[in-house]
Every structure is written in C-alpha cells, then in structure tokens.
mmCIF file of C-alpha atoms and ligand atoms in Angstrom:
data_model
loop_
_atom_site.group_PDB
_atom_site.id
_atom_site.type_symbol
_atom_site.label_atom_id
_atom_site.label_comp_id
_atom_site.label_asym_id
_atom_site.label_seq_id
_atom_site.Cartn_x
_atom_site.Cartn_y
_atom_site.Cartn_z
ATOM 1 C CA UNK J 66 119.513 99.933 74.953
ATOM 2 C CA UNK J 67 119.219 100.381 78.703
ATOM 3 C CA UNK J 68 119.098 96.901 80.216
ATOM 4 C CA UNK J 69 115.755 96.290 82.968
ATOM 5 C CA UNK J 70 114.661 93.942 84.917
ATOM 6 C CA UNK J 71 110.496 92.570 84.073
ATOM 7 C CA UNK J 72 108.879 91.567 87.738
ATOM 8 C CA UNK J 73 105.054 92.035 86.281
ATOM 9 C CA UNK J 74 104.248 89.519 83.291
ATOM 10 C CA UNK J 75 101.748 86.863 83.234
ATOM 11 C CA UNK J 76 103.032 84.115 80.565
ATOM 12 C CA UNK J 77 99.994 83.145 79.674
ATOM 13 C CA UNK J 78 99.502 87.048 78.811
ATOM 14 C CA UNK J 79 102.496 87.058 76.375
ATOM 15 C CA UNK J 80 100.036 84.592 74.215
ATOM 16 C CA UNK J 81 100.209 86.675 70.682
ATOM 17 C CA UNK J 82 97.245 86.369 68.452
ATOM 18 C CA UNK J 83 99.704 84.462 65.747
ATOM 19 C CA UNK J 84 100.569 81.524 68.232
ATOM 20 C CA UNK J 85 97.323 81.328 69.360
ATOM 21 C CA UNK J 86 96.192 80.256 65.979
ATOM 22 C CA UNK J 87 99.080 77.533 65.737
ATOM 23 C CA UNK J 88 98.664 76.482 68.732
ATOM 24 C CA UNK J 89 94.785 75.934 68.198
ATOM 25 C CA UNK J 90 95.340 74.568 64.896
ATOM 26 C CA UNK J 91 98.297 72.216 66.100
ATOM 27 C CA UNK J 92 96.011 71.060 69.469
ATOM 28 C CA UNK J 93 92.817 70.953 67.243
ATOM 29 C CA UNK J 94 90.562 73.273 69.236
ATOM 30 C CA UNK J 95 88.464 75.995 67.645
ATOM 31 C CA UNK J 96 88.452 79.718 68.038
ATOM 32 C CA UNK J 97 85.977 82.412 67.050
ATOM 33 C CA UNK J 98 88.266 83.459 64.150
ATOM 34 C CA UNK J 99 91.885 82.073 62.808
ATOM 35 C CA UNK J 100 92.932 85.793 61.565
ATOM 36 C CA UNK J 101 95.180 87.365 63.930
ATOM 37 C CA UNK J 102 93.880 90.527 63.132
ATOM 38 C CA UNK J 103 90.048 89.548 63.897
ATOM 39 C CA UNK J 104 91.431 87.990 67.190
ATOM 40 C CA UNK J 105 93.324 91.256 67.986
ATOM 41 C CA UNK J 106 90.008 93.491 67.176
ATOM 42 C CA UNK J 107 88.421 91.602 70.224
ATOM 43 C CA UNK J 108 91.281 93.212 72.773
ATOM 44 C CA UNK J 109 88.948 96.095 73.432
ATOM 45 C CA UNK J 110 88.431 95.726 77.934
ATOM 46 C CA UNK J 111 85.780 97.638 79.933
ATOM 47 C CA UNK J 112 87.549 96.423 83.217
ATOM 48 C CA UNK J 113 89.936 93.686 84.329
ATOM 49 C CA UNK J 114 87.285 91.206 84.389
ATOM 50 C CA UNK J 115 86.438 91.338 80.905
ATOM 51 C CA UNK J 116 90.227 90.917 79.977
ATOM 52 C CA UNK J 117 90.468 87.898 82.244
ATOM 53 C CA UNK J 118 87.500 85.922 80.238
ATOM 54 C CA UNK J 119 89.026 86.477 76.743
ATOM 55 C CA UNK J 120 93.116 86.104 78.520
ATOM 56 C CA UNK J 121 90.885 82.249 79.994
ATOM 57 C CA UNK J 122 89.570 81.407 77.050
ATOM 58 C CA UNK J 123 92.744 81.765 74.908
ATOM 59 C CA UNK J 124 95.090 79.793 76.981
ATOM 60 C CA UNK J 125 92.883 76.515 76.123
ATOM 61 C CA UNK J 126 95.061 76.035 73.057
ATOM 62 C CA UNK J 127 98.376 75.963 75.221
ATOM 63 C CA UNK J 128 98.343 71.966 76.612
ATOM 64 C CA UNK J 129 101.418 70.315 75.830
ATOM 65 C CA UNK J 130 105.374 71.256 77.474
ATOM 66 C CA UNK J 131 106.356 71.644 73.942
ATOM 67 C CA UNK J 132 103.466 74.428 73.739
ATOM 68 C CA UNK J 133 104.372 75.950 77.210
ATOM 69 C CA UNK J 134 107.858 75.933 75.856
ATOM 70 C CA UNK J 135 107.024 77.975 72.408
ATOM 71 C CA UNK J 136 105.244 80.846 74.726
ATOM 72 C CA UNK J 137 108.059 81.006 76.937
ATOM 73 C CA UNK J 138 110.896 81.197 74.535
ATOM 74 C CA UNK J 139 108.874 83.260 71.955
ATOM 75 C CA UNK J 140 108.554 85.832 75.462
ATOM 76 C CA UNK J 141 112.473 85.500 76.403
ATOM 77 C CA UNK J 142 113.357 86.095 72.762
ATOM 78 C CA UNK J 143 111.260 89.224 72.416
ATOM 79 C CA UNK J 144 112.105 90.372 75.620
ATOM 80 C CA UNK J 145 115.179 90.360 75.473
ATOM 81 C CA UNK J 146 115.131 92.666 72.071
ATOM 82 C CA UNK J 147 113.721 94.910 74.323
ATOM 83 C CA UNK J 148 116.514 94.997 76.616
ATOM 84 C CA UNK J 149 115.380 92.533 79.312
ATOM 85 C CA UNK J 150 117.833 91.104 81.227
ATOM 86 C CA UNK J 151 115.898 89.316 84.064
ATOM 87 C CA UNK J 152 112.509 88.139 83.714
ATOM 88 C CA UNK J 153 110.586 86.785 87.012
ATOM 89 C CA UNK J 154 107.237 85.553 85.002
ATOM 90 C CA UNK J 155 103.807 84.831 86.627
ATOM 91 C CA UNK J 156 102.516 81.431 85.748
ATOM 92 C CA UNK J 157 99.173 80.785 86.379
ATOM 93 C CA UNK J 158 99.145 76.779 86.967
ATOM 94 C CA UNK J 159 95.380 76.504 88.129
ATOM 95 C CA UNK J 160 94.661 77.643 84.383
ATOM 96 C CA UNK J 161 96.261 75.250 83.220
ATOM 97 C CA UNK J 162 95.481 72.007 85.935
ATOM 98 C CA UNK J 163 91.832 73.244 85.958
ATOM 99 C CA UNK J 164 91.808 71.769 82.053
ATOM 100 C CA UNK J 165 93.474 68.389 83.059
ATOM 101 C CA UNK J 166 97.261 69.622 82.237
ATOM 102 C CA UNK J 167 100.121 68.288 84.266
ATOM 103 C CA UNK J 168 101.632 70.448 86.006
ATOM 104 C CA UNK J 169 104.632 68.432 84.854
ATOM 105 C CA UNK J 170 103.928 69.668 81.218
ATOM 106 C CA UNK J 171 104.308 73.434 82.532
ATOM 107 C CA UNK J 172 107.109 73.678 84.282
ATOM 108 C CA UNK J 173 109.106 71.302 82.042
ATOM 109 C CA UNK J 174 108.202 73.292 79.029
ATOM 110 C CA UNK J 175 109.080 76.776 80.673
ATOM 111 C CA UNK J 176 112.069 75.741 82.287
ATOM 112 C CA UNK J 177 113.672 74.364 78.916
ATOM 113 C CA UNK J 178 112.626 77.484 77.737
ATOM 114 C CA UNK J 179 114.267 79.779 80.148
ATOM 115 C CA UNK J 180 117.221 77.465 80.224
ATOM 116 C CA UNK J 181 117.502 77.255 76.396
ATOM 117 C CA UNK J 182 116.540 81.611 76.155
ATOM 118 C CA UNK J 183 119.751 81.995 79.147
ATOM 119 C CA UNK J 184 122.101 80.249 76.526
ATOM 120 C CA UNK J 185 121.543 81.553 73.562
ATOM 121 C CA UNK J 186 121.099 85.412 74.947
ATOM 122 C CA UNK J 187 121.960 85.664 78.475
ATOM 123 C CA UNK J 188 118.578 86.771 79.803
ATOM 124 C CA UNK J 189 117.870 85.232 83.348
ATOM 125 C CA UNK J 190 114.528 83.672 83.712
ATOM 126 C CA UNK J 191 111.926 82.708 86.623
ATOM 127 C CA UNK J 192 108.928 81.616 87.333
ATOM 128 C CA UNK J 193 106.369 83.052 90.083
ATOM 129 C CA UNK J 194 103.762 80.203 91.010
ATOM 130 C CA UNK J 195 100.485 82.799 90.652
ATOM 131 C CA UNK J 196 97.463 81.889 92.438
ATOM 132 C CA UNK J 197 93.664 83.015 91.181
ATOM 133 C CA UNK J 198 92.360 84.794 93.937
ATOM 134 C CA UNK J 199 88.539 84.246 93.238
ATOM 135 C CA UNK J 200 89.043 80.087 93.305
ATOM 136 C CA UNK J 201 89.741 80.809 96.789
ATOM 137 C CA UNK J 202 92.546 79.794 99.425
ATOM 138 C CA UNK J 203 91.569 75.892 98.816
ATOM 139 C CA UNK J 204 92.657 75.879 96.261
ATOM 140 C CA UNK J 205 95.487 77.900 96.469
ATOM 141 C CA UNK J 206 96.745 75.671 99.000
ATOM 142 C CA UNK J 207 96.324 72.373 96.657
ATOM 143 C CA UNK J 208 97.781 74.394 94.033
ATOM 144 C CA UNK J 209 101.210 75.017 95.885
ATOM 145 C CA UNK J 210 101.175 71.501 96.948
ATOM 146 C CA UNK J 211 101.121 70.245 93.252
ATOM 147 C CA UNK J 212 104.015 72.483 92.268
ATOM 148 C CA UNK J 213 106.180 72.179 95.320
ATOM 149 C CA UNK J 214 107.422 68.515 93.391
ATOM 150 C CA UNK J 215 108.835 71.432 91.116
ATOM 151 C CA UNK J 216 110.081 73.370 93.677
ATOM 152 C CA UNK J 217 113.169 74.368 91.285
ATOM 153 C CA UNK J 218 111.582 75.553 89.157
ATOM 154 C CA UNK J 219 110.236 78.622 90.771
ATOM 155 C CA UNK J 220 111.210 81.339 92.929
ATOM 156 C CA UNK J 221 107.957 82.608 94.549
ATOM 157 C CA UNK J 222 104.256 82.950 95.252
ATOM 158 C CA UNK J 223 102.055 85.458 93.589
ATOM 159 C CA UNK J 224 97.935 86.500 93.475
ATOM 160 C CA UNK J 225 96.089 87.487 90.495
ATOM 161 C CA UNK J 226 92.837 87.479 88.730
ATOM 162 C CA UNK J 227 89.413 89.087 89.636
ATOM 163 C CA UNK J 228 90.696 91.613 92.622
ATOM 164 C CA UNK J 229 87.621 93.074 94.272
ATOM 165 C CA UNK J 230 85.849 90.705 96.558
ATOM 166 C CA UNK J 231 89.028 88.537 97.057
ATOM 167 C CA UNK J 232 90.903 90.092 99.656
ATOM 168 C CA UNK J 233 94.730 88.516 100.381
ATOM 169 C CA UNK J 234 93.892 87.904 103.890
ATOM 170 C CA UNK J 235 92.123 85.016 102.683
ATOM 171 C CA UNK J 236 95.452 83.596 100.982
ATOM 172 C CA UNK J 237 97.028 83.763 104.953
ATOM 173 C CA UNK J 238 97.961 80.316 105.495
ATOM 174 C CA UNK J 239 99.083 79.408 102.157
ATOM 175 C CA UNK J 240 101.449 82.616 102.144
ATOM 176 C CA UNK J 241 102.841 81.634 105.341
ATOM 177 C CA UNK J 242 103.550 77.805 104.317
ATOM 178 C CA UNK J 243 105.214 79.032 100.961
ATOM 179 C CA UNK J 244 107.412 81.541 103.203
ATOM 180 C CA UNK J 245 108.164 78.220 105.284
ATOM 181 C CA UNK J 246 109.035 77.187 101.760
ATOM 182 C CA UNK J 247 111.484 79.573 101.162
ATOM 183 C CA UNK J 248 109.498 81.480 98.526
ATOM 184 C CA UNK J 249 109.441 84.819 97.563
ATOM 185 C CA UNK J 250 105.835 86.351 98.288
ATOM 186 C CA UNK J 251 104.460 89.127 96.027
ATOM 187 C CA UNK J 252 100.544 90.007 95.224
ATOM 188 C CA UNK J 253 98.389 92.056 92.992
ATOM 189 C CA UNK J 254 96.899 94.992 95.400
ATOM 190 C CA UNK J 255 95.478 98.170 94.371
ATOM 191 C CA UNK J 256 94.580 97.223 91.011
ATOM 192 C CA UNK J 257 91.009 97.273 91.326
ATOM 193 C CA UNK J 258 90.858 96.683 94.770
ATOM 194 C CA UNK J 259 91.545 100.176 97.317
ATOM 195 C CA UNK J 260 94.606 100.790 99.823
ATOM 196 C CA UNK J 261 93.331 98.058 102.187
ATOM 197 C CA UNK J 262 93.975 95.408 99.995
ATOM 198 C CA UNK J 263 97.687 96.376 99.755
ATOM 199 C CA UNK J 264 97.647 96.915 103.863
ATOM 200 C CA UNK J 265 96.635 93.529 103.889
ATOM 201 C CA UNK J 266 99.136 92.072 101.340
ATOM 202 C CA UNK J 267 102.217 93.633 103.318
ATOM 203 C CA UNK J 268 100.518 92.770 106.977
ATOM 204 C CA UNK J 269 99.074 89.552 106.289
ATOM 205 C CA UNK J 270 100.827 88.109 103.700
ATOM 206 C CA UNK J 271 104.051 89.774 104.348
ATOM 207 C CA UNK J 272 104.856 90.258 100.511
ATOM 208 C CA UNK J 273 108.142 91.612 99.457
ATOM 209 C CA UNK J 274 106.729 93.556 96.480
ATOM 210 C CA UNK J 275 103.478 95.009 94.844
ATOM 211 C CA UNK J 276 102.022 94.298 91.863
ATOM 212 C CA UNK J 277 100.098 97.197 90.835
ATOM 213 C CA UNK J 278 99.505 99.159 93.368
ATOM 214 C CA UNK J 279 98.148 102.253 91.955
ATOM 215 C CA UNK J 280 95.583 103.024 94.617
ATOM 216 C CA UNK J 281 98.193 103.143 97.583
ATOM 217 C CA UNK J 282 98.313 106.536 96.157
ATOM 218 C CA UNK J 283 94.235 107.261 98.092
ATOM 219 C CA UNK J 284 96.642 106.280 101.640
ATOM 220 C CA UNK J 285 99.145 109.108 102.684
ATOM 221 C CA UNK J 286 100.117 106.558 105.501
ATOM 222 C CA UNK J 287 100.387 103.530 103.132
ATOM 223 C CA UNK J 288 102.830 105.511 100.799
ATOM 224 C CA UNK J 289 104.680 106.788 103.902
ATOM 225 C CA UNK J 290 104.708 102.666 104.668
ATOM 226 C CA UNK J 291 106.377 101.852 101.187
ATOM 227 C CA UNK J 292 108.993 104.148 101.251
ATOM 228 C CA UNK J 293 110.261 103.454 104.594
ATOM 229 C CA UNK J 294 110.070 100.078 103.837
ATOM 230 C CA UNK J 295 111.497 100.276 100.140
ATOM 231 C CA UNK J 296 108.782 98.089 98.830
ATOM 232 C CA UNK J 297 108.755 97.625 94.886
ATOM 233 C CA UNK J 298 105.463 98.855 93.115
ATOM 234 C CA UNK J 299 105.279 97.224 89.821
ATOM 235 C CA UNK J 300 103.524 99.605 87.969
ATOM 236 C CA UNK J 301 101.990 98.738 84.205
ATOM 237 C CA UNK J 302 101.275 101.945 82.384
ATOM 238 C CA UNK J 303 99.388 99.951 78.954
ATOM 239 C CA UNK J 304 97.697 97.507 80.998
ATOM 240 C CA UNK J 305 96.131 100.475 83.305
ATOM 241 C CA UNK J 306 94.831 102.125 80.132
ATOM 242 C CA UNK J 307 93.713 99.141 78.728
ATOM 243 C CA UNK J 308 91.614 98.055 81.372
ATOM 244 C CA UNK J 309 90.607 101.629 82.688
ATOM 245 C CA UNK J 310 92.596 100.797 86.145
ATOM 246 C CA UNK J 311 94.483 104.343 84.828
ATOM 247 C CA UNK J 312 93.438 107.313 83.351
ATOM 248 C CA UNK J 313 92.613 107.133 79.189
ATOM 249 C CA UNK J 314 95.452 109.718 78.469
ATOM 250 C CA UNK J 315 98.686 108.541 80.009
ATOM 251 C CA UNK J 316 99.834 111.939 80.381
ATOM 252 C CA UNK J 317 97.478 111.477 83.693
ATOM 253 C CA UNK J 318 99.296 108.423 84.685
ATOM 254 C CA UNK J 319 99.959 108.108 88.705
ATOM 255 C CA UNK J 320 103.628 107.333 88.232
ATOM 256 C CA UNK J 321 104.869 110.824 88.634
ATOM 257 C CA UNK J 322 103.098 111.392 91.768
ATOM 258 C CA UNK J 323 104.895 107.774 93.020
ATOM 259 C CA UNK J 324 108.090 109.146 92.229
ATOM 260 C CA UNK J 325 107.489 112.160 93.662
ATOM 261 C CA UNK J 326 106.595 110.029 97.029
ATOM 262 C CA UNK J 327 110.105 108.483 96.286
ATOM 263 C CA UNK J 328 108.618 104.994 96.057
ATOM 264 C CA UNK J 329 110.832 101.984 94.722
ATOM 265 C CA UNK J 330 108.551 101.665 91.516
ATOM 266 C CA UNK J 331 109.238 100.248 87.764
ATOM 267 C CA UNK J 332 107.698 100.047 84.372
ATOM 268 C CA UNK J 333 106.432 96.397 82.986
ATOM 269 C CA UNK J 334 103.933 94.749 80.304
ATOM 270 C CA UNK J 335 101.459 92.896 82.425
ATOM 271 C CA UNK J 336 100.003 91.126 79.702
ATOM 272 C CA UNK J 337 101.626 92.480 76.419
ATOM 273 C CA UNK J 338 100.005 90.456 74.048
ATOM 274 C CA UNK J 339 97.003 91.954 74.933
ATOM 275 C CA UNK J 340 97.707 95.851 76.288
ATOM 276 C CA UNK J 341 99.454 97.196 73.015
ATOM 277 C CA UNK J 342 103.027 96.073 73.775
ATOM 278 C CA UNK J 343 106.491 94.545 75.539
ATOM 279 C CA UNK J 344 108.276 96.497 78.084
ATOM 280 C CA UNK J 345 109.683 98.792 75.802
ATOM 281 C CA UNK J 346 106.756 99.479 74.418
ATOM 282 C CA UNK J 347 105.665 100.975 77.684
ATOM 283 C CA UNK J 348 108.384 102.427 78.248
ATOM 284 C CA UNK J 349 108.375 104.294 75.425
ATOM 285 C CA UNK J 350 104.720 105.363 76.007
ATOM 286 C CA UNK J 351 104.861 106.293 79.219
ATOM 287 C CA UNK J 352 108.372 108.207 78.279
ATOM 288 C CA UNK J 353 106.467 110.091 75.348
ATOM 289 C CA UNK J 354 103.543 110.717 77.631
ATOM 290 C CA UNK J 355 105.412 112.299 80.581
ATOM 291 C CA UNK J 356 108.453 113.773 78.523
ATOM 292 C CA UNK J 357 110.773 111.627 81.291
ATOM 293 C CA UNK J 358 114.060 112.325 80.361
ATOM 294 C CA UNK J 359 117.018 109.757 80.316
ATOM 295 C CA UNK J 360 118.037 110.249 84.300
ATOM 296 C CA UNK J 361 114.290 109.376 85.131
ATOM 297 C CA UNK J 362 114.288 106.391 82.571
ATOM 298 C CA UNK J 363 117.736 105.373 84.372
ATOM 299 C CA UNK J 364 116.200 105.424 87.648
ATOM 300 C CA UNK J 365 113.333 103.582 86.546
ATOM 301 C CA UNK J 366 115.908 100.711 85.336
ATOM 302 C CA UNK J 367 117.616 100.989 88.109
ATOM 303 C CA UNK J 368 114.803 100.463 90.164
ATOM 304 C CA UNK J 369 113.816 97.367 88.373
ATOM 305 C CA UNK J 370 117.019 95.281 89.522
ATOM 306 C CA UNK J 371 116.644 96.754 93.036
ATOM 307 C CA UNK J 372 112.727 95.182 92.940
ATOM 308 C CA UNK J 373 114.191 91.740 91.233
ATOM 309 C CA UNK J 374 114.519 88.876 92.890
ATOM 310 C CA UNK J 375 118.209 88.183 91.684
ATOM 311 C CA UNK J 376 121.480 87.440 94.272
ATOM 312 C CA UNK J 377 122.889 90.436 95.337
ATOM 313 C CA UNK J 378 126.121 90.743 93.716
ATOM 314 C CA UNK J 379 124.222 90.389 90.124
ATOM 315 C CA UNK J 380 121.685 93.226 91.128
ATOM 316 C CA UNK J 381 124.471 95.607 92.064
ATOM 317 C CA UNK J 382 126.262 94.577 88.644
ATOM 318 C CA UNK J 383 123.448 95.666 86.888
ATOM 319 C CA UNK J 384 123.048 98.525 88.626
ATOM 320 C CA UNK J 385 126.422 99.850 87.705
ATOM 321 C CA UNK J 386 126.069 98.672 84.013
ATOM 322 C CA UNK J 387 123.150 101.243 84.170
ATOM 323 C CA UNK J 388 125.294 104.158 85.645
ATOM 324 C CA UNK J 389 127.895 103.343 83.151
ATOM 325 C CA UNK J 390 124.905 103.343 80.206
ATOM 326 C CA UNK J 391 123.480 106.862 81.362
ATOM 327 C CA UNK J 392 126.664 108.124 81.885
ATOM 328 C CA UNK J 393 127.475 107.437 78.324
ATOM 329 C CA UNK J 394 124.783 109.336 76.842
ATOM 330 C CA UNK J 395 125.407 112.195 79.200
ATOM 331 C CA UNK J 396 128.615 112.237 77.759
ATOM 332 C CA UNK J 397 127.249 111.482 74.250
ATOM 333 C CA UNK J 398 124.788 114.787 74.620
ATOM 334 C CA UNK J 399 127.325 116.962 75.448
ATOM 335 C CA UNK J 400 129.776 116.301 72.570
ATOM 336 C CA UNK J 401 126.844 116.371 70.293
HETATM 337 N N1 HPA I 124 95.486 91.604 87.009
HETATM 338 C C1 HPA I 124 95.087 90.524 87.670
HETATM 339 N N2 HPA I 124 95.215 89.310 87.181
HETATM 340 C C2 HPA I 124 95.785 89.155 85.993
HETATM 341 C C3 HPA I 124 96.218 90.234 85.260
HETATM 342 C C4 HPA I 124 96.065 91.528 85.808
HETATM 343 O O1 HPA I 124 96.414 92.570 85.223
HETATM 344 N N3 HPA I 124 96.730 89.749 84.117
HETATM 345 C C5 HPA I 124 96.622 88.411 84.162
HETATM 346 N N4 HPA I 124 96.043 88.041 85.300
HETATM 347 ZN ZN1 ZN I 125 99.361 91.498 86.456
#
C-alpha cells in the first residue's frame, strides 16, 4: 500500500456512529437513536453548516481523556490500515472547553493515544490546535492561551467551522502570537468562502498551507501565488461531495485542473466518519472517478509528505520509500 501523509482531519470528525453510542451510553447522555445505522441515515448535508450542527451535537458524548483517547487511537489504528504514516489531526478544543472539559482531559487522552498508536504501528501523530472561526478572535485568543500549558502537545494553529462571514483577517493577532509561539499556521480558505479568503489567510495570517482551497481555482493570480510559493492545498474529494462544496459527480472534481496548475495539493478525509470514508477511501474514489493512474496517485503521496509538517530528513525518507513503491509496480506491470 502506498504510504501518505493525512494534513486535513478533524478528530472529532473521525467520531463513528458505533463509538458514539458507547460513548453516550458509557457518559450517560441521550441521542436521537442508539442504532448506528439510524445515526448514519442522518449524514445526509445541504451545506457545511448543516454538517457542523449534527458533527456539534455528537461530540457531547466525548468528555473524559480516556474517551478522547478511544477516538484517537480508534483513528491511528484505522488510519494506519489505510496506509497512513503521519497524521497532523485538527482538534477542536473550544468544542470541547465550551461544555466544561479540561483541556487537560484532551490533550492527555490524544497524546497517550498517538504515543501508544506510534508504538504499536509506527504511525507519527500530531495535533493542530483548530480554532472556530464564527466564536470570533476572543476567543481564539483565550483558546490558545489555555492550550499553550500543553504546548507539547501540538504542532500548530488551524481555523475551521462556519466559513462565510468569518474572514481570517479577524484571527490576525492570534496568528501572529502563535507564530511568536513557534507554531505552524494553516486555515480553512476557499471552502465556502471565495479566493479572498485564501488571499487573506496567506497575507494576513501568513499560513504555511491550505485547507481546502477549492475556490483559489476563480483567481488566475492566486493559483499563480501558490505555485510559486509551493503552498500545500489540502484537498477533500468526499467531504466536497458531501457538503456540495464540489460537484455531485466526482468525475467533475477541481483536482485535475489543480494539477494541471502544478499546485502542491493532496487527497484527505476531512471528517470520515461522516463523508463516506478514511483516506483511502478517497483515494480510491477520486482514483475511480478520474481514472488517475499509479504515477498520479504517487505524486499525490508524494505530495502529502512535502505538505507535512515532519523534520526534513523523515519527509525526504518518505519520499524515496514512495519512488521505490511506484517503481516496483512499474516493474511489476511490465513482467506481468
Ligand atoms: N470545514 C470547516 N470546519 C470543519 C470541517 C470542514 O469541513 N469539518 C469540521 N470542522
Ligand atoms: Zn476540514
């Protein structure tokens, strides 16, 4: 399996309709059904917003670091059957201190987690502090402050939730003190929101990757911007069908036209618990869809530990244990 690197997860996303019931039956809190399958019927989105109020209303069962610990490892464990090597996942702690949790309880459960996931398979784990953009900067900014007592145990800053109406100029000051940090700074841009949002996320906030970023494509200027620049897109073919952020048939999916702009983009699950599948999963879809063959789903890899946050030396090692993979089956399909 060809080994990848997942930059665009939310945990809280990789909630499957199975946990959620043990979780709400082990915290004691109710839920409209406790069949999976009547949960899962509900995953049906018009937009992102109506994703985001069911993905809110879920994550009440998750209170305890022993529960933050289940998600995490039940994540690692699946993602790495799916070939994931390196996982940098979005936590969204204002979920989570907004309902009187710790922030203690989070990051002690999901660092366990990724330390316990690193030993028993190898994957490397992180977490990406995620702020919800339509709280405001506030409380952004008291957020970061009650995490940076956990400073080790995450990597970087990131914006999510509603898009349109929340532009990430507003996050300025709070990007610049968690570059002062030492933080990695990414955002959500051109998910809902258009080309200016992203503008403002590289000018303003100075972020090192995109999340998203589908509608740079409306900005000849903005694309010529991210490839001179070599800034990752990460792109999240289920998740655009699922909320209609993409066309219905992924056959009409923007990623061609991104690599045709030679943009630095990769392939990830968003929220998989909810969009129809892992990364694989999308891969596959998106594979199927566009009939990429394996140099295209190589580069895609590729481009996945080139976006990742890792050292250096194990991005370029990955890198080559990619070459040496699709070299392999080049050699493979020509004996056969
Ligand atoms: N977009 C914005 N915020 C989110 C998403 C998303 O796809 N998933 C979880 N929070
Ligand atoms: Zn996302």
């Amino acid at each position: 399996m060809l080994p990848v690197a997942e930059l665009h997860m939310h945990l809280e996303g990789s909630l499957e309709a199975e946990t959620l019931v043990t979780l709400a039956q082990r915290n004691r809190i109710s839920l409209p059904s406790y069949d999976p399958d009547v949960l899962r019927a509900r995953y049906v989105f018009d937009d992102l917003q109506s994703f985001l109020d069911v993905y809110y209303e879920h994550i009440a069962v998750v209170r305890t670091a022993e529960d933050f610990y289940d998600l995490a490892r039940a994540y690692l464990t699946r993602a790495s059957a799916a070939g994931v090597r390196r996982a940098e996942m979005f936590v969204d702690l204002q979920s989570h201190t907004q309902r009187g949790i710790a922030p203690a309880a989070v990051f002690e459960g999901v660092s366990a987690a990724i330390a316990d996931a690193e030993s028993e398979s190898g994957i490397s784990g992180a977490v990406i502090l995620s702020f919800l953009r339509d709280l405001g900067p506030e409380a952004a900014a008291a957020t970061l402050s009650a995490a940076l007592p956990f400073r080790d145990s995450f990597i970087g800053v990131g914006l999510d939730s509603a898009e349109v109406g929340y532009p990430p100029s507003l996050f300025e000051a709070v990007y610049r003190r968690a570059a002062a940090e030492g933080l990695h700074r990414v955002a959500h841009a051109g998910e809902e929101g258009g080309p200016d949002y992203v503008w403002e996320a590289l000018d303003v906030l100075g972020v090192e990757r995109i999340d998203h970023g589908n509608r740079a494509m409306e900005d000849p200027a903005l694309v010529a911007r991210l490839r001179d620049d070599r800034i990752p897109l990460t792109v999240c073919p289920l998740s655009n069908r699922a909320l209609k952020t993409g066309p219905a048939d992924l056959a009409d999916h923007i990623l061609p036209a991104m690599l045709a702009e030679d943009l630095l983009v990769s392939i990830h699950s968003d929220d998989p618990a909810y969009f129809g599948g892992y990364v694989d999963d999308n891969i596959a879809a998106i594979r199927d869809a566009l009939a990429l063959d394996d140099a295209q789903l190589a580069q895609l890899a590729r481009n996945s530990f080139a976006s990742s946050f890792l050292p250096e030396e194990q991005r370029s090692a990955r890198i080559a244990e990619i070459d040496r993979f699709a070299g392999a089956t080049e050699s493979a399909d020509v004996r056969g």
